[in-house]
PDB file of C-alpha atoms in Angstrom:
ATOM      1  CA  MET P   1     111.086 101.116 130.785  1.00  0.00           C
ATOM      2  CA  SER P   2     113.747 100.512 132.504  1.00  0.00           C
ATOM      3  CA  GLU P   3     117.454  98.986 130.821  1.00  0.00           C
ATOM      4  CA  PRO P   4     116.902  95.177 129.902  1.00  0.00           C
ATOM      5  CA  PRO P   5     118.919  92.595 132.723  1.00  0.00           C
ATOM      6  CA  GLU P   6     122.144  92.432 132.353  1.00  0.00           C
ATOM      7  CA  LEU P   7     123.200  88.483 131.424  1.00  0.00           C
ATOM      8  CA  THR P   8     125.290  87.241 134.411  1.00  0.00           C
ATOM      9  CA  ASP P   9     123.269  83.656 134.036  1.00  0.00           C
ATOM     10  CA  HIS P  10     122.971  81.238 131.096  1.00  0.00           C
ATOM     11  CA  VAL P  11     119.815  81.575 129.628  1.00  0.00           C
ATOM     12  CA  GLU P  12     118.055  79.834 126.922  1.00  0.00           C
ATOM     13  CA  CYS P  13     115.876  81.079 124.702  1.00  0.00           C
ATOM     14  CA  ASP P  14     114.464  80.829 121.161  1.00  0.00           C
ATOM     15  CA  THR P  15     116.992  83.882 119.914  1.00  0.00           C
ATOM     16  CA  VAL P  16     119.332  86.416 121.250  1.00  0.00           C
ATOM     17  CA  ILE P  17     119.583  90.109 119.549  1.00  0.00           C
ATOM     18  CA  VAL P  18     122.267  92.007 119.951  1.00  0.00           C
ATOM     19  CA  GLY P  19     122.178  95.829 119.681  1.00  0.00           C
ATOM     20  CA  GLY P  20     119.463  97.736 120.639  1.00  0.00           C
ATOM     21  CA  GLY P  21     118.457 100.304 117.951  1.00  0.00           C
ATOM     22  CA  PHE P  22     116.385 100.167 115.593  1.00  0.00           C
ATOM     23  CA  CYS P  23     116.914  96.833 113.704  1.00  0.00           C
ATOM     24  CA  GLY P  24     117.019  95.647 117.212  1.00  0.00           C
ATOM     25  CA  LEU P  25     113.825  96.566 118.608  1.00  0.00           C
ATOM     26  CA  SER P  26     112.138  95.868 115.339  1.00  0.00           C
ATOM     27  CA  ALA P  27     112.965  92.320 114.796  1.00  0.00           C
ATOM     28  CA  ALA P  28     112.792  91.752 118.720  1.00  0.00           C
ATOM     29  CA  LEU P  29     109.087  92.661 118.641  1.00  0.00           C
ATOM     30  CA  ALA P  30     108.439  91.252 115.680  1.00  0.00           C
ATOM     31  CA  LEU P  31     109.930  88.210 116.840  1.00  0.00           C
ATOM     32  CA  ALA P  32     107.864  88.273 120.154  1.00  0.00           C
ATOM     33  CA  GLU P  33     104.944  89.050 118.643  1.00  0.00           C
ATOM     34  CA  GLN P  34     104.970  85.343 116.903  1.00  0.00           C
ATOM     35  CA  GLY P  35     105.493  84.225 120.218  1.00  0.00           C
ATOM     36  CA  CYS P  36     109.507  83.677 120.160  1.00  0.00           C
ATOM     37  CA  ASP P  37     111.079  84.131 123.602  1.00  0.00           C
ATOM     38  CA  VAL P  38     114.039  86.764 122.493  1.00  0.00           C
ATOM     39  CA  ARG P  39     116.528  87.944 124.568  1.00  0.00           C
ATOM     40  CA  LEU P  40     117.999  91.414 123.512  1.00  0.00           C
ATOM     41  CA  LEU P  41     121.600  92.291 124.081  1.00  0.00           C
ATOM     42  CA  GLU P  42     122.590  95.832 124.961  1.00  0.00           C
ATOM     43  CA  ALA P  43     126.225  97.605 125.962  1.00  0.00           C
ATOM     44  CA  GLY P  44     124.991 100.920 126.746  1.00  0.00           C
ATOM     45  CA  PRO P  45     120.596 102.240 126.736  1.00  0.00           C
ATOM     46  CA  LEU P  46     118.406 101.352 124.518  1.00  0.00           C
ATOM     47  CA  GLY P  47     117.873 103.670 121.280  1.00  0.00           C
ATOM     48  CA  TYR P  48     120.788 105.396 122.607  1.00  0.00           C
ATOM     49  CA  GLY P  49     123.443 105.530 119.266  1.00  0.00           C
ATOM     50  CA  ALA P  50     121.953 106.948 116.094  1.00  0.00           C
ATOM     51  CA  SER P  51     118.732 105.497 116.539  1.00  0.00           C
ATOM     52  CA  GLY P  52     117.549 107.802 119.020  1.00  0.00           C
ATOM     53  CA  ARG P  53     119.544 110.774 117.867  1.00  0.00           C
ATOM     54  CA  ASN P  54     118.161 110.785 114.877  1.00  0.00           C
ATOM     55  CA  GLY P  55     116.406 113.896 113.500  1.00  0.00           C
ATOM     56  CA  GLY P  56     113.027 112.058 113.543  1.00  0.00           C
ATOM     57  CA  GLN P  57     112.189 112.694 109.807  1.00  0.00           C
ATOM     58  CA  VAL P  58     109.392 110.830 108.694  1.00  0.00           C
ATOM     59  CA  HIS P  59     109.609 110.195 105.086  1.00  0.00           C
ATOM     60  CA  VAL P  60     108.363 107.961 102.288  1.00  0.00           C
ATOM     61  CA  GLY P  61     110.691 106.463  99.549  1.00  0.00           C
ATOM     62  CA  MET P  62     113.985 105.774  99.630  1.00  0.00           C
ATOM     63  CA  ARG P  63     117.360 107.978  99.968  1.00  0.00           C
ATOM     64  CA  GLN P  64     116.968 108.542  96.176  1.00  0.00           C
ATOM     65  CA  ASP P  65     113.943 109.164  94.433  1.00  0.00           C
ATOM     66  CA  GLN P  66     111.705 107.524  91.923  1.00  0.00           C
ATOM     67  CA  HIS P  67     113.431 108.525  88.348  1.00  0.00           C
ATOM     68  CA  TRP P  68     117.064 107.539  90.052  1.00  0.00           C
ATOM     69  CA  LEU P  69     116.053 104.586  91.313  1.00  0.00           C
ATOM     70  CA  GLU P  70     114.708 103.388  88.212  1.00  0.00           C
ATOM     71  CA  SER P  71     117.385 104.914  85.967  1.00  0.00           C
ATOM     72  CA  HIS P  72     119.548 102.991  87.316  1.00  0.00           C
ATOM     73  CA  LEU P  73     117.554  99.873  89.030  1.00  0.00           C
ATOM     74  CA  GLY P  74     114.671  99.399  86.556  1.00  0.00           C
ATOM     75  CA  SER P  75     110.950 100.330  86.648  1.00  0.00           C
ATOM     76  CA  THR P  76     110.580  96.953  87.882  1.00  0.00           C
ATOM     77  CA  LYS P  77     113.084  97.461  91.201  1.00  0.00           C
ATOM     78  CA  ALA P  78     111.989 100.374  91.601  1.00  0.00           C
ATOM     79  CA  HIS P  79     108.126 100.195  91.785  1.00  0.00           C
ATOM     80  CA  GLU P  80     109.228  97.603  94.402  1.00  0.00           C
ATOM     81  CA  PHE P  81     111.440  99.619  96.174  1.00  0.00           C
ATOM     82  CA  TRP P  82     108.285 102.357  96.123  1.00  0.00           C
ATOM     83  CA  ARG P  83     106.743  99.267  97.687  1.00  0.00           C
ATOM     84  CA  MET P  84     109.139  98.461 100.192  1.00  0.00           C
ATOM     85  CA  GLY P  85     108.942 102.410 101.370  1.00  0.00           C
ATOM     86  CA  GLN P  86     104.956 102.271 101.347  1.00  0.00           C
ATOM     87  CA  ASP P  87     104.961  99.279 103.558  1.00  0.00           C
ATOM     88  CA  ALA P  88     107.588 100.758 105.996  1.00  0.00           C
ATOM     89  CA  ARG P  89     105.588 102.943 105.984  1.00  0.00           C
ATOM     90  CA  ASP P  90     102.306 101.610 106.710  1.00  0.00           C
ATOM     91  CA  ASN P  91     104.439  99.845 109.680  1.00  0.00           C
ATOM     92  CA  LEU P  92     105.255 102.787 111.159  1.00  0.00           C
ATOM     93  CA  ASP P  93     101.557 103.918 111.761  1.00  0.00           C
ATOM     94  CA  ARG P  94     100.839 100.191 113.340  1.00  0.00           C
ATOM     95  CA  LEU P  95     102.706  99.963 115.457  1.00  0.00           C
ATOM     96  CA  ILE P  96     102.480 103.482 116.765  1.00  0.00           C
ATOM     97  CA  ALA P  97      98.967 103.260 116.400  1.00  0.00           C
ATOM     98  CA  ASP P  98      99.001  99.123 118.345  1.00  0.00           C
ATOM     99  CA  TYR P  99     100.547 100.159 120.886  1.00  0.00           C
ATOM    100  CA  GLY P 100      99.667 103.936 122.301  1.00  0.00           C
ATOM    101  CA  ILE P 101     103.985 104.363 121.518  1.00  0.00           C
ATOM    102  CA  GLU P 102     103.402 108.524 122.392  1.00  0.00           C
ATOM    103  CA  CYS P 103     106.801 109.971 120.122  1.00  0.00           C
ATOM    104  CA  ASP P 104     105.152 113.009 119.595  1.00  0.00           C
ATOM    105  CA  PHE P 105     104.472 112.493 115.765  1.00  0.00           C
ATOM    106  CA  CYS P 106     102.961 114.405 113.040  1.00  0.00           C
ATOM    107  CA  ASP P 107     101.884 114.606 109.811  1.00  0.00           C
ATOM    108  CA  GLY P 108     103.707 115.598 107.017  1.00  0.00           C
ATOM    109  CA  GLN P 109     107.052 117.502 105.454  1.00  0.00           C
ATOM    110  CA  ILE P 110     107.109 119.885 103.499  1.00  0.00           C
ATOM    111  CA  TYR P 111     110.669 120.000 100.951  1.00  0.00           C
ATOM    112  CA  ALA P 112     111.716 123.850 100.795  1.00  0.00           C
ATOM    113  CA  ASP P 113     113.235 124.857  97.108  1.00  0.00           C
ATOM    114  CA  HIS P 114     115.630 127.824  98.374  1.00  0.00           C
ATOM    115  CA  LYS P 115     116.797 128.116  95.284  1.00  0.00           C
ATOM    116  CA  PRO P 116     114.360 128.896  92.270  1.00  0.00           C
ATOM    117  CA  GLY P 117     116.707 126.128  89.723  1.00  0.00           C
ATOM    118  CA  TYR P 118     115.532 123.033  92.054  1.00  0.00           C
ATOM    119  CA  VAL P 119     111.680 124.032  91.359  1.00  0.00           C
ATOM    120  CA  SER P 120     111.264 122.395  88.194  1.00  0.00           C
ATOM    121  CA  HIS P 121     113.182 119.464  89.720  1.00  0.00           C
ATOM    122  CA  SER P 122     110.725 118.617  92.374  1.00  0.00           C
ATOM    123  CA  HIS P 123     107.367 119.625  91.041  1.00  0.00           C
ATOM    124  CA  ALA P 124     108.547 117.230  87.984  1.00  0.00           C
ATOM    125  CA  ALA P 125     108.985 114.346  91.501  1.00  0.00           C
ATOM    126  CA  ALA P 126     105.866 115.127  92.867  1.00  0.00           C
ATOM    127  CA  ARG P 127     103.806 114.166  88.819  1.00  0.00           C
ATOM    128  CA  HIS P 128     105.914 111.440  88.493  1.00  0.00           C
ATOM    129  CA  LEU P 129     105.411 110.641  91.760  1.00  0.00           C
ATOM    130  CA  GLN P 130     101.754 110.780  91.031  1.00  0.00           C
ATOM    131  CA  GLU P 131     101.279 109.872  87.228  1.00  0.00           C
ATOM    132  CA  GLU P 132     103.662 106.721  87.671  1.00  0.00           C
ATOM    133  CA  TYR P 133     103.135 105.134  91.282  1.00  0.00           C
ATOM    134  CA  ASP P 134      99.094 106.940  91.969  1.00  0.00           C
ATOM    135  CA  TYR P 135     101.104 108.612  95.206  1.00  0.00           C
ATOM    136  CA  GLN P 136      98.081 111.495  95.439  1.00  0.00           C
ATOM    137  CA  ASP P 137      99.143 112.316  98.949  1.00  0.00           C
ATOM    138  CA  VAL P 138     102.415 114.785  97.661  1.00  0.00           C
ATOM    139  CA  GLU P 139     101.149 118.000  96.599  1.00  0.00           C
ATOM    140  CA  ILE P 140     103.368 120.769  94.707  1.00  0.00           C
ATOM    141  CA  LEU P 141     103.529 123.820  95.962  1.00  0.00           C
ATOM    142  CA  ASP P 142     104.128 128.054  94.233  1.00  0.00           C
ATOM    143  CA  ARG P 143     106.056 129.829  95.553  1.00  0.00           C
ATOM    144  CA  ASP P 144     103.407 131.965  97.551  1.00  0.00           C
ATOM    145  CA  GLU P 145     101.074 128.140  98.954  1.00  0.00           C
ATOM    146  CA  LEU P 146     104.332 127.592 100.313  1.00  0.00           C
ATOM    147  CA  ARG P 147     105.379 131.269 102.437  1.00  0.00           C
ATOM    148  CA  SER P 148     101.648 131.099 103.846  1.00  0.00           C
ATOM    149  CA  MET P 149     102.527 127.534 104.896  1.00  0.00           C
ATOM    150  CA  VAL P 150     105.987 128.857 106.335  1.00  0.00           C
ATOM    151  CA  ALA P 151     106.249 132.141 106.412  1.00  0.00           C
ATOM    152  CA  SER P 152     109.530 133.005 105.536  1.00  0.00           C
ATOM    153  CA  ASP P 153     110.257 134.525 101.475  1.00  0.00           C
ATOM    154  CA  VAL P 154     113.263 133.187 100.959  1.00  0.00           C
ATOM    155  CA  TYR P 155     111.813 129.607  99.399  1.00  0.00           C
ATOM    156  CA  TYR P 156     111.207 129.963  96.108  1.00  0.00           C
ATOM    157  CA  GLY P 157     108.554 126.424  96.045  1.00  0.00           C
ATOM    158  CA  GLY P 158     109.137 122.811  96.837  1.00  0.00           C
ATOM    159  CA  VAL P 159     106.571 119.598  98.082  1.00  0.00           C
ATOM    160  CA  PHE P 160     104.015 119.430 100.693  1.00  0.00           C
ATOM    161  CA  ASP P 161     103.624 115.564 102.009  1.00  0.00           C
ATOM    162  CA  ARG P 162     101.227 114.176 103.408  1.00  0.00           C
ATOM    163  CA  ARG P 163     102.996 111.158 104.946  1.00  0.00           C
ATOM    164  CA  GLY P 164     105.931 112.436 105.650  1.00  0.00           C
ATOM    165  CA  GLY P 165     106.553 114.037 109.155  1.00  0.00           C
ATOM    166  CA  ASN P 166     108.634 113.813 112.133  1.00  0.00           C
ATOM    167  CA  LEU P 167     108.964 111.805 115.347  1.00  0.00           C
ATOM    168  CA  HIS P 168     111.301 111.586 118.781  1.00  0.00           C
ATOM    169  CA  PRO P 169     113.152 108.976 117.990  1.00  0.00           C
ATOM    170  CA  LEU P 170     114.337 107.962 121.366  1.00  0.00           C
ATOM    171  CA  LYS P 171     110.594 108.070 121.903  1.00  0.00           C
ATOM    172  CA  LEU P 172     109.752 105.348 119.388  1.00  0.00           C
ATOM    173  CA  ALA P 173     113.025 103.799 120.068  1.00  0.00           C
ATOM    174  CA  ARG P 174     112.469 103.550 123.649  1.00  0.00           C
ATOM    175  CA  GLY P 175     108.172 102.756 122.857  1.00  0.00           C
ATOM    176  CA  ILE P 176     109.386  99.782 120.271  1.00  0.00           C
ATOM    177  CA  ALA P 177     111.187  98.358 124.006  1.00  0.00           C
ATOM    178  CA  MET P 178     108.439  98.318 126.512  1.00  0.00           C
ATOM    179  CA  ALA P 179     105.968  96.916 123.035  1.00  0.00           C
ATOM    180  CA  ALA P 180     108.518  93.878 123.101  1.00  0.00           C
ATOM    181  CA  GLU P 181     108.918  93.291 126.803  1.00  0.00           C
ATOM    182  CA  LYS P 182     104.878  93.381 127.315  1.00  0.00           C
TER     183      LYS P 182
END
């Protein structure tokens, strides 16, 4: 995909978006899917900043675990946030599939506990997701199961999330841009 042309003249459109990171590109695509005439303004290459340079991990849920969210926001809000995270993950799958975005997506994410004291917390968090959120894509791993997956004996246990994953973030950003351009 080529970079957007420099804006040198007066242009009329339905919407102008400033910023060519994930938020701006996703907004441009969502509006274009609805038939809007969109222009995106970006000072540098698309996806050049944090969007294209992050580690590419695809997490399910929020930055804080559900126990934390429940204790700070209450059960209802915590469940709403969980659903929002699930919807975002579903949307990522839809974008990749519908637009054939080649972003080197790899399914699955391991959360490995490097201290013995972390194991009970990670296992409790996984059981909580299974029981309270009906999330069955998380698997509790003991030391031997984890060792068979990562070929290392420095971990004491952990969790495997089948819906987590990893991707190439710049390729994803460029793929979203190409989809919006089409």
